[in-house]
Tab-separated table of C-alpha atoms in Angstrom:
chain	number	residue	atom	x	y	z
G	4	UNK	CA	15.859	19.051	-89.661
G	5	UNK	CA	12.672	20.291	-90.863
G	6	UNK	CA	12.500	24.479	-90.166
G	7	UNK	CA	8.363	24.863	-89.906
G	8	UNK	CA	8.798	27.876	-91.441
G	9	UNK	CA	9.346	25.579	-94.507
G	10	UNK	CA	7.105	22.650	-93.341
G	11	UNK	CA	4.307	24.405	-92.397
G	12	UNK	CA	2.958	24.955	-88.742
G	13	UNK	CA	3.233	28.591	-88.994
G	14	UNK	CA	1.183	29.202	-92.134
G	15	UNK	CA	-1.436	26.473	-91.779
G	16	UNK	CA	-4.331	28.797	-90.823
G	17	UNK	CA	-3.457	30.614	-93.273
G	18	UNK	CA	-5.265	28.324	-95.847
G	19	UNK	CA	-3.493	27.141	-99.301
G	20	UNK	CA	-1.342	30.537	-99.592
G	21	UNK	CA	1.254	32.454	-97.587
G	22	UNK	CA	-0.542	35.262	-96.224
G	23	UNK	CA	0.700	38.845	-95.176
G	24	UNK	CA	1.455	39.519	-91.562
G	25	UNK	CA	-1.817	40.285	-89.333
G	26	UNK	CA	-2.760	43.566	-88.984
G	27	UNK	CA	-2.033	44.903	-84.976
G	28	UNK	CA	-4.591	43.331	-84.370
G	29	UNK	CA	-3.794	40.073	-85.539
G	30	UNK	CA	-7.171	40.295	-88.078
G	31	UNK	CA	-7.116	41.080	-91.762
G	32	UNK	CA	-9.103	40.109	-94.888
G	33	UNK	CA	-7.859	37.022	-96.499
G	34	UNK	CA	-8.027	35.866	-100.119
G	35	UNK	CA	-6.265	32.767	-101.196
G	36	UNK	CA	-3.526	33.559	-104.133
G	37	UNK	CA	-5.172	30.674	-106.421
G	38	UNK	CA	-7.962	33.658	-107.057
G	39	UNK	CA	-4.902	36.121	-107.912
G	40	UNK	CA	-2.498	34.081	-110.012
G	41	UNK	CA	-4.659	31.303	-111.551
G	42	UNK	CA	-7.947	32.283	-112.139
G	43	UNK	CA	-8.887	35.636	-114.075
G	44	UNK	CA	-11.917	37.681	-112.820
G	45	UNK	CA	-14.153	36.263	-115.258
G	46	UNK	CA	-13.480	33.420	-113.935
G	47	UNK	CA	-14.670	33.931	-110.058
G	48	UNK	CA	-17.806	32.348	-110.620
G	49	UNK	CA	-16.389	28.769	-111.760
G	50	UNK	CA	-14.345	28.881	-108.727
G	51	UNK	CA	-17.476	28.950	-106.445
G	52	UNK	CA	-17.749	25.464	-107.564
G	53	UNK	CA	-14.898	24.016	-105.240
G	54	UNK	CA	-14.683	23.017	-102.017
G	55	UNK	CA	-16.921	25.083	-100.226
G	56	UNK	CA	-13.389	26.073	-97.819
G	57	UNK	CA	-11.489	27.614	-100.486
G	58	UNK	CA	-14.548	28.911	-102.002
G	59	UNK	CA	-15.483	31.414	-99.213
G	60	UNK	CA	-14.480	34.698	-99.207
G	61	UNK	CA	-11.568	34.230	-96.537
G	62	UNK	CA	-12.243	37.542	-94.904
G	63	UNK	CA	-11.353	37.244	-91.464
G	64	UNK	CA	-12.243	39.866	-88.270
G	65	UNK	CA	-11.517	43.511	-88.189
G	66	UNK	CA	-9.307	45.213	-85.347
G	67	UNK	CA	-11.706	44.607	-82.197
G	68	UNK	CA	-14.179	47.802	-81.134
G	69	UNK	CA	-13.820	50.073	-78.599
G	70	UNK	CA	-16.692	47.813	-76.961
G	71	UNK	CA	-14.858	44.663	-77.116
G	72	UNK	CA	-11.659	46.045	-76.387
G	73	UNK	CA	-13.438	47.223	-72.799
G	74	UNK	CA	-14.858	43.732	-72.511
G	75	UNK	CA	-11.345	41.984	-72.329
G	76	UNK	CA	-10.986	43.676	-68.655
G	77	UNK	CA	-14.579	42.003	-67.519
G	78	UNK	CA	-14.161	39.450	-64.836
G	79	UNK	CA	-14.724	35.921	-66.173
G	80	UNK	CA	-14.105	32.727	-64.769
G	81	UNK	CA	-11.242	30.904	-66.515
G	82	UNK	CA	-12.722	27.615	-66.650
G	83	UNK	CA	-15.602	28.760	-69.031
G	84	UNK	CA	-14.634	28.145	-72.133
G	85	UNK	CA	-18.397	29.288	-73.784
G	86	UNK	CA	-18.646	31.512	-76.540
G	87	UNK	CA	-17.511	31.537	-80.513
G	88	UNK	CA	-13.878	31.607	-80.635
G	89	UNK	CA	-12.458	33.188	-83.976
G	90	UNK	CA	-9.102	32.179	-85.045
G	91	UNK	CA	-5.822	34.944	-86.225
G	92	UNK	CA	-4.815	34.750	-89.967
G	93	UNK	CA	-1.499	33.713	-89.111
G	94	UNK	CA	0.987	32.976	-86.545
G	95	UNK	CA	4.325	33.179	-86.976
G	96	UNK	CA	7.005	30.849	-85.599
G	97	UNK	CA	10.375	29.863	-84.806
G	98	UNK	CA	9.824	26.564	-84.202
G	99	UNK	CA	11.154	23.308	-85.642
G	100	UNK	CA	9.416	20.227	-86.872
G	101	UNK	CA	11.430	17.177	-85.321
G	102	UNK	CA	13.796	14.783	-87.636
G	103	UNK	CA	11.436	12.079	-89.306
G	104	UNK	CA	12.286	8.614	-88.510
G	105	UNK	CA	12.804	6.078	-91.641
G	106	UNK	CA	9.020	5.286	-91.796
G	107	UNK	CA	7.964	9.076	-91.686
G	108	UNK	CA	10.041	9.977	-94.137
G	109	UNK	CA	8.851	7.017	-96.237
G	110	UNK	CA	5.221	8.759	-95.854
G	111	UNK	CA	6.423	12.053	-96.032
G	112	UNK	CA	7.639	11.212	-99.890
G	113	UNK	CA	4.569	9.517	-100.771
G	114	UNK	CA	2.526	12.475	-99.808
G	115	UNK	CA	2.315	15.258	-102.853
G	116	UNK	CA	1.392	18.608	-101.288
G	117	UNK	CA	-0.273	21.669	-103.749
G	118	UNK	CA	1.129	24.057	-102.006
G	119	UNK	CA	4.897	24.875	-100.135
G	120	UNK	CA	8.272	23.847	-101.414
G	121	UNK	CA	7.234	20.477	-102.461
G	122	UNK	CA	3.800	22.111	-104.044
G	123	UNK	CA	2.824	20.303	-107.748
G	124	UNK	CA	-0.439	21.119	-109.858
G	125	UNK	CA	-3.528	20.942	-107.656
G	126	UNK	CA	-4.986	17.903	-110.343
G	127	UNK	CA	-1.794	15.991	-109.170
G	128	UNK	CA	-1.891	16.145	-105.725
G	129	UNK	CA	-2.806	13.407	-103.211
G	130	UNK	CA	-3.884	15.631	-100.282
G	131	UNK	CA	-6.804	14.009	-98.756
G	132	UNK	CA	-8.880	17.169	-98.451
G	133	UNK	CA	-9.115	17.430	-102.097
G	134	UNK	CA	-11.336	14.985	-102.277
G	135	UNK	CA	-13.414	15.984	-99.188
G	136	UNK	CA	-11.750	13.666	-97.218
G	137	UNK	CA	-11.631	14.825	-93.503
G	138	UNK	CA	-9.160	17.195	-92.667
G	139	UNK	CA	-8.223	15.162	-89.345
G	140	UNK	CA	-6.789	15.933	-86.227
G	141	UNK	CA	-4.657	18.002	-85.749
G	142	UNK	CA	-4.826	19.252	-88.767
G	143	UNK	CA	-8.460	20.784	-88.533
G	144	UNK	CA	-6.727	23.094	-85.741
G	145	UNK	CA	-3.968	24.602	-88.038
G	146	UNK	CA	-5.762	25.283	-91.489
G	147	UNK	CA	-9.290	26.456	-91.916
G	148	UNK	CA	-10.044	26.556	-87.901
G	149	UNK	CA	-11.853	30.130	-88.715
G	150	UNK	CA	-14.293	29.897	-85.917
G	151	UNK	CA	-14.816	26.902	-82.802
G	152	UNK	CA	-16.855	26.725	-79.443
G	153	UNK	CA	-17.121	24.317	-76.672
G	154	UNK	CA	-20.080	22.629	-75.195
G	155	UNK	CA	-19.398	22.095	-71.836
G	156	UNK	CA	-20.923	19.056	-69.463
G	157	UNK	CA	-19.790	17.152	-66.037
G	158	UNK	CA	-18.963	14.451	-68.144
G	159	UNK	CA	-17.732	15.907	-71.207
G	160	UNK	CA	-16.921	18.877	-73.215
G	161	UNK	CA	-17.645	18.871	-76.823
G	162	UNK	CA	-15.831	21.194	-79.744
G	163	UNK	CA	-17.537	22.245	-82.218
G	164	UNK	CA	-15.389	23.414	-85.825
G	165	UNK	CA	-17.180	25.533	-88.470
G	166	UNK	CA	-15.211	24.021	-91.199
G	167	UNK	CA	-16.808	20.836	-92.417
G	168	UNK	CA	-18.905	21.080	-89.289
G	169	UNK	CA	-16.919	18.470	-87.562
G	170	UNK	CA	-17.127	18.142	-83.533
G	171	UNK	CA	-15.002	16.303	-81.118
G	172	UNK	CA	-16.088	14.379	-77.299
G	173	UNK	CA	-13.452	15.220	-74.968
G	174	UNK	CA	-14.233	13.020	-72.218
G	175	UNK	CA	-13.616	14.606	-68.570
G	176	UNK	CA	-15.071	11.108	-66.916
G	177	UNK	CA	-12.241	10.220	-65.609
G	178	UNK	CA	-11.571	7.303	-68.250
G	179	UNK	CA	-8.427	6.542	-69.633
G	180	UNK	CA	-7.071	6.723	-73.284
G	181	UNK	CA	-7.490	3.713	-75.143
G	182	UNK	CA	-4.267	1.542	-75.720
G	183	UNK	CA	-4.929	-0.971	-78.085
G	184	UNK	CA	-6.505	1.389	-81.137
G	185	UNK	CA	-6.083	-0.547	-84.704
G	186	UNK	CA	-5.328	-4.089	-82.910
G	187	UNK	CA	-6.917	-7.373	-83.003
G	188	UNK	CA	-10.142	-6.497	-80.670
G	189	UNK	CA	-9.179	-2.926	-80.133
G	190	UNK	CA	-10.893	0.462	-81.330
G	191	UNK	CA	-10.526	1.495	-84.917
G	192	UNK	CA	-8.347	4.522	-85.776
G	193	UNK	CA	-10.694	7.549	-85.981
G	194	UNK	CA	-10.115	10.793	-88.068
G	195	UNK	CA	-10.277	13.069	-84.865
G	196	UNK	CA	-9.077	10.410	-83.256
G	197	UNK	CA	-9.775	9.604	-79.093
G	198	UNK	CA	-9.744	12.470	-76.382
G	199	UNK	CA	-9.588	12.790	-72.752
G	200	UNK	CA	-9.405	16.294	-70.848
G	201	UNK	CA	-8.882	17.239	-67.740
G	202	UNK	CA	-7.896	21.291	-65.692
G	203	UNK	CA	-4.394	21.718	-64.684
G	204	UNK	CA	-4.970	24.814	-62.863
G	205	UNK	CA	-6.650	27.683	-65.669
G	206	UNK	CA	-5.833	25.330	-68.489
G	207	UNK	CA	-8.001	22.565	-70.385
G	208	UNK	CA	-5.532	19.705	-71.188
G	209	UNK	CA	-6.405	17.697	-73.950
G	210	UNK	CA	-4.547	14.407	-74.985
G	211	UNK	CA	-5.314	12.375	-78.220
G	212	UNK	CA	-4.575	9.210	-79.391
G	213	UNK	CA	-5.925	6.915	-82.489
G	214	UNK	CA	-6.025	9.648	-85.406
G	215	UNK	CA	-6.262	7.621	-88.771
G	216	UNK	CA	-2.747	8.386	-90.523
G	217	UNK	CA	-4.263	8.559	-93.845
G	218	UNK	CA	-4.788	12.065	-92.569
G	219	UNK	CA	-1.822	14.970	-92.955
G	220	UNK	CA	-0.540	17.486	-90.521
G	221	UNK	CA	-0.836	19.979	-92.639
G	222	UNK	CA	-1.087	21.322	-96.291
G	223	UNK	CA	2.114	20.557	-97.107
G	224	UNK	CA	2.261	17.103	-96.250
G	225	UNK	CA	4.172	16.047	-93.285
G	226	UNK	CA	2.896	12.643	-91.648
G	227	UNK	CA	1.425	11.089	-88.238
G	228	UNK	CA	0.708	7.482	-87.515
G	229	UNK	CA	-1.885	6.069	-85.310
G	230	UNK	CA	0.542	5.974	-82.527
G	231	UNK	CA	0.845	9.744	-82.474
G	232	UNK	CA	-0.741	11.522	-78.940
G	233	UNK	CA	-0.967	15.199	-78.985
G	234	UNK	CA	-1.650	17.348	-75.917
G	235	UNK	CA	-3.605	20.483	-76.279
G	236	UNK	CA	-3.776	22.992	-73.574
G	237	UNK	CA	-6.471	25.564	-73.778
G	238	UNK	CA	-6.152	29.078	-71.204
G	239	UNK	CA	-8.344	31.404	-71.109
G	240	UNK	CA	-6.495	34.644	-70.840
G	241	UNK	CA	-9.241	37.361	-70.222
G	242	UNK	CA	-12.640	37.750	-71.552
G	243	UNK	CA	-11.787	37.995	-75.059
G	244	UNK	CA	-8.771	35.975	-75.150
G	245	UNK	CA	-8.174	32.027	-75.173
G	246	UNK	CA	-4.729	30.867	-75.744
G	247	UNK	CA	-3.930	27.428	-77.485
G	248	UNK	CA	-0.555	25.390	-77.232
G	249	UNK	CA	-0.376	22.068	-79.307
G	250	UNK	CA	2.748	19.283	-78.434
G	251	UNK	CA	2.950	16.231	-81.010
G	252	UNK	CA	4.717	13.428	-80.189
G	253	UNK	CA	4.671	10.535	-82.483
G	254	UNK	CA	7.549	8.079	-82.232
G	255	UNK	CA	6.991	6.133	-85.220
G	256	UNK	CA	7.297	9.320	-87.445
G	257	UNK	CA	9.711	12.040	-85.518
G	258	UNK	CA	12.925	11.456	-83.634
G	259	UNK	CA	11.264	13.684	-80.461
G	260	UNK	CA	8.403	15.803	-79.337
G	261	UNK	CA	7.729	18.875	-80.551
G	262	UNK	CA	6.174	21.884	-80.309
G	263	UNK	CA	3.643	22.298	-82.896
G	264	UNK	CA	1.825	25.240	-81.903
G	265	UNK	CA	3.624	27.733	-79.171
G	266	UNK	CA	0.722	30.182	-78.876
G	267	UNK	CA	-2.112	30.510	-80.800
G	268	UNK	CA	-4.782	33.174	-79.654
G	269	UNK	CA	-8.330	32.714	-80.511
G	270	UNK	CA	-10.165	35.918	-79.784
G	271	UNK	CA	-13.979	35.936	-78.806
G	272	UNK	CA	-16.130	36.834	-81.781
G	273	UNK	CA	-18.272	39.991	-81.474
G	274	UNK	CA	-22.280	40.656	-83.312
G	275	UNK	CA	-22.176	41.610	-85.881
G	276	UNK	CA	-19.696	38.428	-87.245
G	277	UNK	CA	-17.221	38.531	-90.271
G	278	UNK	CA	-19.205	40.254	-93.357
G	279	UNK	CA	-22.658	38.588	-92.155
G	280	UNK	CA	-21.618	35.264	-92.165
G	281	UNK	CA	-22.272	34.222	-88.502
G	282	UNK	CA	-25.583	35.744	-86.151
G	283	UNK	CA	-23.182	36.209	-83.429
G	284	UNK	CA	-26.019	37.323	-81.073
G	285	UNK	CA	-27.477	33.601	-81.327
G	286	UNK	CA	-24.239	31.858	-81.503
G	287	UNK	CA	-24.919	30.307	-84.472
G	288	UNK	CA	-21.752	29.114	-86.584
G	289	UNK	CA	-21.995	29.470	-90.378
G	290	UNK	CA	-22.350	26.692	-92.692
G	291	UNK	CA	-19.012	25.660	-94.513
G	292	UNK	CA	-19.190	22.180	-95.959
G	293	UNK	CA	-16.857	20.754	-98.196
G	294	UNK	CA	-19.040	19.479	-100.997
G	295	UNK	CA	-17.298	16.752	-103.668
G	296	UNK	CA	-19.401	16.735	-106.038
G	297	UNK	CA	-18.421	20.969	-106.764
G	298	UNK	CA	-15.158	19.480	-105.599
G	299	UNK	CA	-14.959	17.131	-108.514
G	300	UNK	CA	-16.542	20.243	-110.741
G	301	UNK	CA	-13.363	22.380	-109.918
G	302	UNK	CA	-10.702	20.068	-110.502
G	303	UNK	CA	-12.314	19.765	-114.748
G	304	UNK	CA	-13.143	23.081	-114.695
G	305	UNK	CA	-10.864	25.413	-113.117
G	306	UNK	CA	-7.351	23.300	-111.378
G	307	UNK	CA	-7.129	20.976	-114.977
G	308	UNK	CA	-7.095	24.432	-117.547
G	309	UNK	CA	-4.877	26.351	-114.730
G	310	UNK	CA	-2.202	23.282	-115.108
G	311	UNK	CA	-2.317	23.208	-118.655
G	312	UNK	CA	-4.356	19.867	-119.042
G	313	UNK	CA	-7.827	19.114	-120.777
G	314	UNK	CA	-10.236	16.490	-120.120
G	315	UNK	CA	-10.286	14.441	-123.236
């Protein structure tokens, strides 16, 4: 059995590199370890031609004012999910990935990861997001989340992502989950794939179906297929406080459900933002785009020399 502490679910928002435990708070400044162990200072400015995600400063929100501390105990109605949700650095986790069935391990092997215990030379790794590729779903809610809202309708509530400014419909119509997605006459597979919510109670269920499985879970590899559903529930838990839980179950590539994410807690971002990035007071999200054409700069420039390798 696969321990996520090895697999990944409790370092993916962490980014490419284990990170230290969150302050109290659950907030600290972030950095990933590529600018520490391969690239020297002189260097820095090179690296600001990758992927716009690793590129950014990965500074995440100080412990919470005095001000927004005293918000938290404002009344607020729990089915308003408005507002610019910033995610913690890291969550840790006990949790256990399921068994993989033949055909997930079959993916899970063909799939060479740049970072955990399988991790190889960035130039020689497959992970889609190297290439700009969409991060997918769920992945987009495990590694480089940093900030989300929700758009809220009758008919639907949207999600908006500051990474690769990707959104998702969550339809709250009352329609049903497609069941045919990648057949003969059916829907084709979609990176975030298809979404239906509904309230049970305080909490916003999601359930997806139909993500493209040339997407990964996470950074370091492990697989979905098309047949995968995930449920999402979303609970507000005061003002400043929305709590996330993420099940996966995907009988072509685990044994059994499983719990991906037990408890992540988004708190609400303050004015001000994280080192200027974001105009809080307009709830603006900041611009993070994964960009392939600096992509394709940092893999000659920086990733090739760091594995030992020249461009000939």
């Amino acid at each position: 059995m696969s321990n996520i502490h090895e697999s990944g679910f409790d370092r993916l928002i962490s980014g490419l590199n284990p990170i230290d435990a969150a302050t109290g708070s659950g907030f600290k400044a972030r950095s990933f370890e590529m600018r520490h162990h391969l690239i020297p200072m002189s260097a820095l400015f090179v690296s600001a031609l990758f992927i716009s995600s690793i590129l950014l400063s990965q500074t995440a929100p100080q412990a919470a004012t005095a001000q927004g501390k005293a918000a938290s105990a404002e009344a607020v109605d729990p089915h308003d999910l408005s507002g610019v949700w910033e995610a913690p650095v890291r969550v840790t986790t006990g949790n256990e990935i399921s068994p993989m069935t033949p055909w997930g391990k079959e993916q899970f092997e063909q799939h060479k990861p740049f970072n955990g215990p399988r991790m190889i030379p960035l130039e020689e790794s497959n992970d889609p997001m190297i290439k700009c590729d969409p991060l997918g779903f769920p992945r987009n809610l495990f590694y480089e989340i940093r900030h989300m809202k929700f758009v809220q309708t009758p008919s639907e509530t949207v999600q908006l992502f500051q990474y690769q400014a990707v959104w998702r419909e969550i339809w709250t119509d009352g329609r049903k989950l497609p069941t045919n997605i990648g057949q003969p006459g059916g829907p084709d597979p979609r990176w975030y794939g298809y979404s239906v919510g509904r309230w049970d109670g305080n909490a916003f269920v999601i359930n997806t179906t139909g993500v493209d499985d040339r997407s990964w879970l996470d950074v370091y590899g492990n697989p979905h297929s098309v047949e995968m559903r995930v449920e999402e529930r979303y609970t507000r838990l005061d003002h400043d406080h929305l709590k996330l839980t993420v099940m996966i179950d995907d009988p072509k590539a685990y044994t059994k459900p499983f719990l991906a994410q037990p408890g992540l807690v988004f708190r609400l971002a303050t004015k001000g933002g994280v080192a200027g990035m974001v105009a809080w007071s307009t709830g603006e999200l900041p611009e993070q785009m994964c960009v392939p054409s600096e992509a394709a700069n940092y893999e000659g420039l920086v990733a090739a020399p760091a594995a030992g390798k020249t461009n000939k």
